[in-house]
Coordinates of C-alpha atoms and ligand atoms in Angstrom, one line a residue:
X856 CA 5.6 172.7 22.3
X857 CA 4.7 169.4 23.9
X858 CA 5.0 169.0 27.7
X859 CA 5.3 165.9 29.9
X860 CA 3.3 165.8 33.0
X861 CA 4.3 163.4 35.8
X862 CA 2.3 162.6 38.9
X863 CA 4.9 161.2 41.2
X864 CA 4.7 158.4 43.7
X865 CA 3.7 155.5 41.6
X866 CA 5.6 152.2 42.2
X867 CA 7.1 150.9 39.0
X868 CA 7.2 147.1 38.1
X869 CA 7.1 144.9 35.0
X870 CA 9.2 144.6 31.8
X871 CA 10.3 146.8 28.9
X872 CA 12.4 146.3 26.0
X873 CA 15.4 148.5 25.0
X874 CA 15.5 150.2 21.5
X875 CA 18.4 150.4 19.1
X876 CA 21.3 152.8 20.2
X877 CA 21.0 156.4 19.1
X878 CA 24.7 156.9 19.2
X879 CA 25.4 153.8 17.1
X880 CA 22.7 154.5 14.6
X881 CA 23.8 158.1 13.8
X882 CA 27.4 157.3 12.6
X883 CA 26.3 154.0 11.0
X884 CA 23.6 156.0 9.0
X885 CA 26.3 158.4 7.9
X886 CA 28.6 155.5 6.9
X887 CA 26.2 154.4 4.2
X888 CA 27.4 157.4 2.3
X889 CA 30.6 155.5 1.7
X890 CA 29.1 153.2 -0.9
X891 CA 27.0 153.6 -4.0
X892 CA 25.3 150.2 -3.2
X893 CA 22.1 149.8 -0.9
X894 CA 22.7 149.3 2.8
X895 CA 20.0 147.8 5.1
X896 CA 20.0 148.9 8.8
X897 CA 17.7 147.2 11.3
X898 CA 16.7 148.4 14.8
X899 CA 17.2 152.1 13.9
X900 CA 15.3 153.9 16.7
X901 CA 12.6 156.3 15.7
X902 CA 13.9 159.6 17.1
X903 CA 14.2 163.1 15.9
X904 CA 18.1 162.8 15.8
X905 CA 18.0 159.7 13.6
X906 CA 15.3 161.3 11.3
X907 CA 17.4 164.4 11.1
X908 CA 20.4 162.3 10.0
X909 CA 18.2 160.6 7.4
X910 CA 17.1 164.1 6.2
X911 CA 20.7 165.1 5.8
X912 CA 21.4 162.1 3.7
X913 CA 18.4 162.8 1.5
X914 CA 19.7 166.3 1.1
X915 CA 23.1 164.9 0.1
X916 CA 21.3 162.9 -2.6
X917 CA 20.8 159.6 -1.1
X918 CA 17.7 157.4 -1.5
X919 CA 16.2 156.7 1.9
X920 CA 13.4 154.4 2.9
X921 CA 12.2 153.7 6.4
X922 CA 9.9 150.9 7.3
X923 CA 9.5 150.9 11.0
X924 CA 13.0 150.1 12.5
X925 CA 14.4 149.2 9.2
X926 CA 16.2 151.8 7.0
X927 CA 17.5 151.3 3.5
X928 CA 19.9 153.9 2.2
X929 CA 21.2 154.0 -1.4
X930 CA 23.7 156.8 -2.0
X931 CA 24.3 156.1 -5.7
X932 CA 25.5 159.8 -6.2
X933 CA 26.3 162.1 -3.3
X934 CA 26.8 165.8 -3.0
X935 CA 29.7 167.0 -0.7
X936 CA 27.8 170.0 0.6
X937 CA 25.7 170.0 3.8
X938 CA 24.7 173.7 4.6
X939 CA 23.8 175.2 8.0
X940 CA 20.0 174.9 7.5
X941 CA 20.4 171.2 7.1
X942 CA 23.0 170.4 9.9
X943 CA 22.4 173.0 12.6
X944 CA 19.6 171.0 14.4
X945 CA 22.0 168.3 15.5
X946 CA 25.6 168.4 16.6
X947 CA 26.2 164.8 15.5
X948 CA 25.6 165.8 11.9
X949 CA 29.3 166.4 12.0
X950 CA 29.8 162.6 11.4
X951 CA 29.1 163.0 7.6
X952 CA 32.4 164.7 7.3
X953 CA 34.4 161.5 7.4
X954 CA 32.3 159.5 4.9
X955 CA 32.0 162.5 2.4
X956 CA 35.8 163.0 2.7
X957 CA 36.4 159.3 2.0
X958 CA 34.0 159.0 -0.9
X959 CA 34.3 162.4 -2.5
X960 CA 37.7 163.5 -1.2
X961 CA 35.8 166.6 -0.3
X962 CA 33.3 167.7 2.3
X963 CA 31.7 171.1 3.1
X964 CA 29.7 171.1 6.2
X965 CA 28.5 173.8 8.4
X966 CA 30.4 173.8 11.8
X967 CA 28.3 172.6 14.7
X968 CA 27.7 175.3 17.3
X969 CA 28.2 174.9 21.0
X970 CA 25.5 173.4 23.1
X971 CA 24.4 173.6 26.8
X972 CA 26.8 170.8 27.8
X973 CA 29.9 172.6 26.7
X974 CA 31.9 174.1 23.7
X975 CA 32.1 170.8 21.8
X976 CA 34.9 171.7 19.4
X977 CA 35.9 169.4 16.5
X978 CA 39.5 170.3 16.4
X979 CA 40.4 166.5 16.9
X980 CA 38.3 165.5 14.0
X981 CA 40.0 168.0 11.8
X982 CA 43.6 167.0 13.2
X983 CA 42.9 163.4 12.0
X984 CA 41.7 164.5 8.6
X985 CA 44.8 166.7 8.1
X986 CA 47.0 163.7 9.0
X987 CA 45.3 161.7 6.2
X988 CA 46.5 164.5 3.8
X989 CA 43.4 166.7 3.8
X990 CA 43.5 170.6 3.7
X991 CA 41.0 172.4 6.1
X992 CA 39.4 175.7 5.4
X993 CA 37.0 177.3 8.1
X994 CA 35.2 180.2 6.5
X995 CA 31.8 181.8 7.2
X996 CA 30.8 179.2 9.7
X997 CA 31.5 176.3 7.3
X998 CA 34.3 173.8 7.3
X999 CA 35.7 172.6 4.0
X1000 CA 38.0 169.5 4.1
X1001 CA 39.4 168.4 0.7
X1002 CA 42.3 166.2 -0.5
X1003 CA 43.4 165.0 -3.9
X1004 CA 44.0 161.7 -2.2
X1005 CA 43.9 160.3 1.3
X1006 CA 47.0 158.5 2.6
X1007 CA 47.2 156.3 5.7
X1008 CA 48.9 157.8 8.8
X1009 CA 49.6 157.4 12.5
X1010 CA 47.2 159.7 14.3
X1011 CA 46.9 160.4 18.0
X1012 CA 43.3 161.5 18.7
X1013 CA 43.4 161.8 22.4
X1014 CA 42.4 165.3 23.6
X1015 CA 42.5 167.2 26.9
X1016 CA 39.3 165.5 28.0
X1017 CA 40.2 162.1 26.8
X1018 CA 39.3 160.3 23.6
X1019 CA 36.6 161.6 21.2
X1020 CA 33.9 159.2 20.1
X1021 CA 32.6 161.0 16.9
X1022 CA 36.2 162.1 16.1
X1023 CA 37.3 158.4 16.2
X1024 CA 34.2 157.5 14.0
X1025 CA 34.9 160.2 11.5
X1026 CA 38.6 159.4 11.1
X1027 CA 37.9 155.8 10.9
X1028 CA 35.3 156.2 8.2
X1029 CA 37.5 158.5 6.0
X1030 CA 40.5 156.1 6.5
X1031 CA 38.6 153.0 5.1
X1032 CA 39.1 154.5 1.6
X1033 CA 42.6 156.0 2.2
X1034 CA 45.6 154.5 0.6
X1035 CA 47.7 152.4 3.0
X1036 CA 47.4 151.8 6.7
X1037 CA 46.0 154.2 9.3
X1038 CA 46.7 153.7 13.0
X1039 CA 44.4 155.8 15.4
X1040 CA 46.1 155.9 18.7
X1041 CA 44.1 157.2 21.8
X1042 CA 41.0 156.0 20.1
X1043 CA 37.6 156.0 21.8
X1044 CA 36.6 152.5 22.9
X1045 CA 32.8 153.0 23.3
X1046 CA 30.6 150.1 22.1
X1047 CA 29.2 152.4 19.5
X1048 CA 32.6 152.7 17.9
X1049 CA 32.8 148.9 17.8
X1050 CA 29.4 148.7 16.2
X1051 CA 30.4 151.2 13.6
X1052 CA 33.6 149.2 12.9
X1053 CA 31.6 146.0 12.6
X1054 CA 29.2 147.7 10.1
X1055 CA 32.2 149.1 8.1
X1056 CA 33.9 145.6 8.0
X1057 CA 30.6 144.2 6.6
X1058 CA 30.9 146.9 3.9
X1059 CA 34.4 145.4 3.0
X1060 CA 36.5 147.6 5.2
X1061 CA 39.6 146.3 7.0
X1062 CA 39.5 147.5 10.6
X1063 CA 41.1 145.9 13.6
X1064 CA 41.2 146.8 17.2
X1065 CA 37.9 148.7 17.6
X1066 CA 37.1 148.6 21.3
X1067 CA 40.7 149.3 22.3
X1068 CA 42.8 152.6 22.3
X1069 CA 44.5 151.6 19.1
X1070 CA 42.5 151.1 15.8
X1071 CA 44.2 149.9 12.7
X1072 CA 42.6 150.4 9.3
X1073 CA 43.9 149.1 6.0
X1074 CA 42.6 151.2 3.3
X1075 CA 40.5 149.6 0.5
X1076 CA 39.6 150.9 -3.0
X1077 CA 35.9 150.7 -2.5
X1078 CA 33.1 149.5 -0.1
X1079 CA 30.0 147.7 -0.8
X1080 CA 26.5 147.5 0.5
X1081 CA 25.8 145.6 3.7
X1082 CA 23.0 144.7 6.3
X1083 CA 23.4 145.4 9.9
X1084 CA 21.5 145.4 13.2
X1085 CA 22.2 148.3 15.6
X1086 CA 23.2 147.4 19.1
X1087 CA 20.8 148.1 22.1
X1088 CA 21.0 151.5 23.6
X1089 CA 23.0 151.2 26.8
X1090 CA 22.1 154.8 27.9
X1091 CA 18.4 154.0 27.6
X1092 CA 19.0 150.8 29.5
X1093 CA 20.9 152.8 32.2
X1094 CA 18.0 155.3 32.4
X1095 CA 15.4 152.6 33.0
X1096 CA 17.7 151.0 35.6
X1097 CA 17.8 154.3 37.5
X1098 CA 14.0 154.6 37.2
X1099 CA 13.8 151.1 38.6
X1100 CA 16.1 152.0 41.5
X1101 CA 14.2 155.2 42.3
X1102 CA 10.7 154.0 42.1
X1103 CA 10.7 150.2 41.4
X1104 CA 9.7 147.1 43.0
X1105 CA 11.2 144.8 40.5
X1106 CA 11.8 146.3 37.0
X1107 CA 13.1 144.1 34.2
X1108 CA 14.7 145.5 31.3
X1109 CA 15.1 143.3 28.2
X1110 CA 17.7 143.3 25.4
X1111 CA 20.7 144.6 27.3
X1112 CA 24.5 143.9 26.8
X1113 CA 25.8 143.2 30.2
X1114 CA 29.4 144.6 29.5
X1115 CA 27.9 147.8 28.1
X1116 CA 26.1 148.6 31.3
X1117 CA 28.5 147.3 33.9
X1118 CA 29.7 150.7 35.0
X1119 CA 26.0 151.7 35.9
X1120 CA 25.1 148.4 37.3
X1121 CA 28.2 148.3 39.5
X1122 CA 27.3 151.8 40.7
X1123 CA 23.7 150.8 41.5
X1124 CA 24.8 147.7 43.3
X1125 CA 27.3 149.8 45.4
X1126 CA 24.3 152.1 46.2
X1127 CA 22.5 149.1 47.6
X1128 CA 20.2 147.8 44.8
X1129 CA 19.9 144.2 43.9
X1130 CA 20.7 143.4 40.2
X1131 CA 19.8 140.1 38.7
X1132 CA 20.8 138.9 35.2
X1133 CA 19.1 136.3 33.0
X1134 CA 20.6 136.0 29.5
X1135 CA 20.1 139.5 28.0
X1136 CA 17.7 140.8 30.6
X1137 CA 18.3 142.5 33.9
X1138 CA 16.1 143.0 36.9
X1139 CA 16.7 145.8 39.5
X1140 CA 15.0 145.6 42.9
X1141 CA 15.3 147.3 46.2
X1142 CA 17.5 145.6 48.7
X1143 CA 17.0 147.5 52.0
X1144 CA 19.0 150.6 52.9
X1145 CA 20.6 152.6 50.2
X1146 CA 24.0 154.3 50.3
X1147 CA 25.6 157.5 48.8
X1148 CA 28.0 157.3 46.1
X1149 CA 31.2 159.0 44.8
X1150 CA 31.1 158.8 40.9
X1151 CA 33.5 160.2 38.4
X1152 CA 32.5 160.2 34.7
X1153 CA 35.0 158.8 32.3
X1154 CA 35.4 157.4 28.8
X1155 CA 34.2 153.8 28.4
X1156 CA 34.4 151.5 30.3
X1157 CA 34.2 154.1 33.1
X1158 CA 30.9 155.7 34.2
X1159 CA 29.3 157.4 31.2
X1160 CA 28.8 161.1 31.1
X1161 CA 25.4 160.4 29.5
X1162 CA 24.3 158.8 32.7
X1163 CA 25.5 161.5 35.0
X1164 CA 22.3 163.6 35.2
X1165 CA 20.1 160.5 35.8
X1166 CA 22.4 159.3 38.6
X1167 CA 22.4 162.8 40.0
X1168 CA 18.5 162.5 40.3
X1169 CA 18.8 159.3 42.2
X1170 CA 21.5 160.5 44.6
X1171 CA 19.4 163.6 45.4
X1172 CA 17.1 161.2 47.2
X1173 CA 19.7 158.9 48.7
X1174 CA 20.6 159.5 52.4
X1175 CA 24.0 160.9 53.0
X1176 CA 26.4 163.0 50.9
X1177 CA 27.3 161.9 47.3
X1178 CA 29.9 163.4 45.1
X1179 CA 29.9 163.4 41.3
X1180 CA 32.8 164.7 39.3
X1181 CA 32.2 165.2 35.5
X1182 CA 35.4 164.7 33.7
X1183 CA 34.1 164.4 30.1
X1184 CA 32.0 167.6 29.8
X1185 CA 32.9 169.5 33.0
X1186 CA 30.0 172.0 32.5
X1187 CA 27.3 169.4 32.1
X1188 CA 25.1 170.4 35.2
X1189 CA 22.2 172.2 33.7
X1190 CA 19.8 169.8 35.4
X1191 CA 21.0 170.8 38.9
X1192 CA 19.3 174.2 39.0
X1193 CA 16.0 172.4 38.0
X1194 CA 16.4 169.6 40.6
X1195 CA 17.0 172.2 43.2
X1196 CA 13.6 173.8 42.2
X1197 CA 12.2 170.5 43.2
X1198 CA 13.8 170.5 46.7
X1199 CA 17.2 168.9 46.0
X1200 CA 20.3 170.0 47.8
X1201 CA 23.2 170.2 45.4
X1202 CA 26.3 172.4 45.5
X1203 CA 28.5 172.8 42.4
X1204 CA 32.1 173.4 42.8
X1205 CA 33.6 173.5 39.2
X1206 CA 33.2 170.2 37.7
X1207 CA 32.1 168.5 40.9
X1208 CA 28.5 168.2 42.4
X1209 CA 28.2 167.6 46.1
X1210 CA 24.7 166.1 46.8
X1211 CA 23.1 166.1 50.3
X1212 CA 20.3 163.4 50.0
X1213 CA 16.9 164.6 51.0
X1214 CA 13.8 162.6 52.0
X1215 CA 11.4 164.2 49.5
X1216 CA 11.3 166.0 46.3
X1217 CA 8.3 168.1 45.4
X1218 CA 6.7 168.4 41.9
X1219 CA 7.4 171.7 40.1
X1220 CA 7.3 173.1 36.5
X1221 CA 10.8 172.5 35.2
X1222 CA 12.5 172.9 32.0
X1223 CA 14.5 170.5 30.0
X1224 CA 17.8 171.8 28.8
X1225 CA 19.4 168.8 27.0
X1226 CA 18.6 165.3 26.3
X1227 CA 20.0 163.5 29.3
X1228 CA 19.1 166.4 31.7
X1229 CA 15.5 166.0 30.6
X1230 CA 15.6 162.3 31.4
X1231 CA 16.9 163.2 34.9
X1232 CA 13.9 165.5 35.5
X1233 CA 11.4 162.8 34.3
X1234 CA 13.1 160.4 36.9
X1235 CA 12.8 163.1 39.6
X1236 CA 9.2 163.7 38.8
X1237 CA 8.4 160.0 39.0
X1238 CA 9.7 160.1 42.7
X1239 CA 8.5 163.6 43.7
X1240 CA 5.3 164.4 45.5
X1241 CA 2.7 165.9 43.3
X1242 CA 2.8 167.0 39.7
X1243 CA 5.9 167.9 37.8
X1244 CA 5.5 169.5 34.4
X1245 CA 8.5 169.3 32.0
X1246 CA 8.6 171.7 29.2
X1247 CA 10.8 171.5 26.1
X1248 CA 10.3 167.8 25.8
X1249 CA 11.7 167.9 22.2
X1250 CA 15.1 167.2 24.0
X1251 CA 13.7 163.9 25.2
X1252 CA 12.3 163.0 21.7
X1253 CA 15.8 163.4 20.3
X1254 CA 17.2 160.4 22.1
X1255 CA 14.5 158.2 23.9
X1256 CA 12.1 156.1 21.7
X1257 CA 8.7 156.2 23.4
X1258 CA 10.1 157.1 26.9
X1259 CA 6.6 158.1 28.2
X1260 CA 4.9 155.0 26.8
X1261 CA 7.5 152.6 28.2
X1262 CA 7.2 154.3 31.6
X1263 CA 3.4 153.9 31.5
X1264 CA 3.9 150.2 30.8
X1265 CA 5.8 150.1 34.1
X1266 CA 3.0 151.7 35.9
X1267 CA 4.0 155.5 35.9
X1268 CA 1.5 158.2 35.9
X1269 CA 2.9 160.2 33.1
X1270 CA 1.2 162.0 30.1
X1271 CA 2.3 164.0 27.1
X1272 CA 0.3 167.2 26.7
X1273 CA 0.2 168.4 23.1
X1274 CA 0.7 172.1 22.7
Ligands
LIG2686 C1 29.6 161.4 21.9 C2 28.1 161.1 22.2 C3 27.6 161.8 23.5 C4 28.5 161.5 24.6 C5 30.0 161.7 24.3 C6 31.0 161.3 25.3 C7 27.3 160.7 20.0 C8 26.3 161.1 18.9 N1 27.3 161.5 21.0 O1 29.7 162.8 21.7 O2 26.3 161.4 23.7 O3 28.2 162.3 25.7 O4 30.4 161.1 23.0 O5 30.8 160.0 25.6 O6 27.8 159.6 20.0 N2 36.6 167.2 22.4 C9 37.6 168.0 21.9 N3 37.9 168.2 20.6 C10 37.3 167.4 19.6 C11 36.2 166.5 20.1 C12 35.9 166.4 21.3 O7 38.2 168.7 22.8 O8 37.5 167.5 18.4 C13 36.2 167.1 23.7 C14 34.8 167.4 24.1 O9 34.6 168.7 24.2 C15 34.6 166.5 25.3 C16 35.4 165.3 25.1 O10 36.4 165.7 24.1 O11 35.0 167.2 26.5 C17 34.6 164.0 24.6 O12 33.8 164.5 23.5 P1 33.4 163.5 22.4 O13 33.8 162.0 22.8 O14 34.0 163.9 21.0 O15 31.9 163.6 22.3 P2 30.9 163.4 21.0 O16 31.7 162.3 20.2 O17 30.6 164.7 20.4

C-alpha cells in the first residue's frame, strides 16, 4: 500500500486550482441512470470514489466512457441489482437506489456497512421511498425497494442529526419520475444537492427549492440526456485554505465559490488570518497573532463536518484553548489519537474536542483512518518538525485529486512512496 512521506517546515506559497466536487459528482453520476439517453458530465474528478461509481454503473449495464474530466454515460438498459461485491467499497454507492427505483420501480442494493465516522444508517432514505409508495425488504444484508408505481407525497427527511444529504438526493431522484407532486421537508440544503437538482432539471425534471429546507418535485413521465459541469469542491478548497493558514505565506486557491466556503473563511478570519477575494479566487495569508476558536459542525451553511479534522490540525498549533463540537457525526474523531502521537494536546469529551494549542508538532508514523482524517494528518505533517509517514493513503485518493502534486506546486516537501 502506498504511503505519503512529508518533511515538515516548508513555507507554502503560490496558486493551485480546485477540482470538481466529489460529493456532487457521485449522485450526479448515479442520476444518469434515470434516462436511456447519453449524459455528458464535465469536471468529474479522477478519484477512486468516482471511479467506483462508474464501475457500479457499468455493472448495472450502462455504457461509460471517460476522457480526462469528461464522462459520458449511456444507460440504454439497466439492471436493478447491485450486489455486495460491487457496492461494498463505497458507502455513497447507496445513491443508486433512488434512480433505480425511479426508472425500474425496483432496486436491489447491498446495504452499506458502518464506517469509522459512525453508524451511517439509511433509515431516512427508506422512509422517503416508503412515502412514495415503495415496499422495503431488508434480507441477507441486501435492501430491496420496489413499487408498482411511485406517487408524490409530503415527506419529512429530518433526522436526529439533522437533514440527510444523500437521503435528500435519493428521494429527489426517485420522485422526478413519480406521479404527482412530492414535497421534501427538512431537506439538506448543501450546494451538492443544488448541483444535482440543476442537473436533473437539465434532464427535464421539475424541481424547485433546492438549496432550502423544502424541495418541491413535480413528477414527469421521462427524463432525457443532458450535459453538465460539476461545481468546484468546497471541501478541497477548505483543506487548501487550512494548509495556507498553517504553513502559507500567501496561498491562492482558484475556482472557488465564495458562498460555499464562507463558514470556513469566516472561521479562519476569526482565527486571525487575512482572506482576500478576487473573482473566483481566494488568497490566505498570515496576519500577525492567531486566536483559538470555538467551532460547532452543522449542516450547510454551518461549519462542515468534512472540515472538522483539518481545522482540528490547525487548532492543535494555535495558542490557547479551542473547542470543537461535532454535531453531524458525533464519533468522527479518529484523527485525534494520531495527532496526539505527533505531540498534540487534545481531550475528547463525547462529541467535543478540547484542544490546548502547542508550539510544535513532531513528525511520526501515523495511520489514515478515513478521508478527511487523512487530510488532517497531511496538514499536521506539513507543519511538524521532521518526517511524517502516513500509511493507508488510499483514503486520501478516495476524495482528493492529486493532493500531493498540488501541495508540491505550493512548495511542500511531500512524496508518495509506492509499496
Ligand atoms: C454526505 C457526504 C459526507 C458528509 C455528510 C454530512 C457525500 C457522498 N457524502 O454523507 O461527506 O460528511 O453528507 O455533510 O455526499 N443519518 C441518519 N439516517 C439516514 C441518513 C443519515 O440518521 O438515513 C444521519 C447520519 O448518521 C449523520 C447525519 O444523519 O449523523 C447526516 O448524514 P448524511 O447527511 O446522510 O450523510 P451522507 O449523505 O451519507
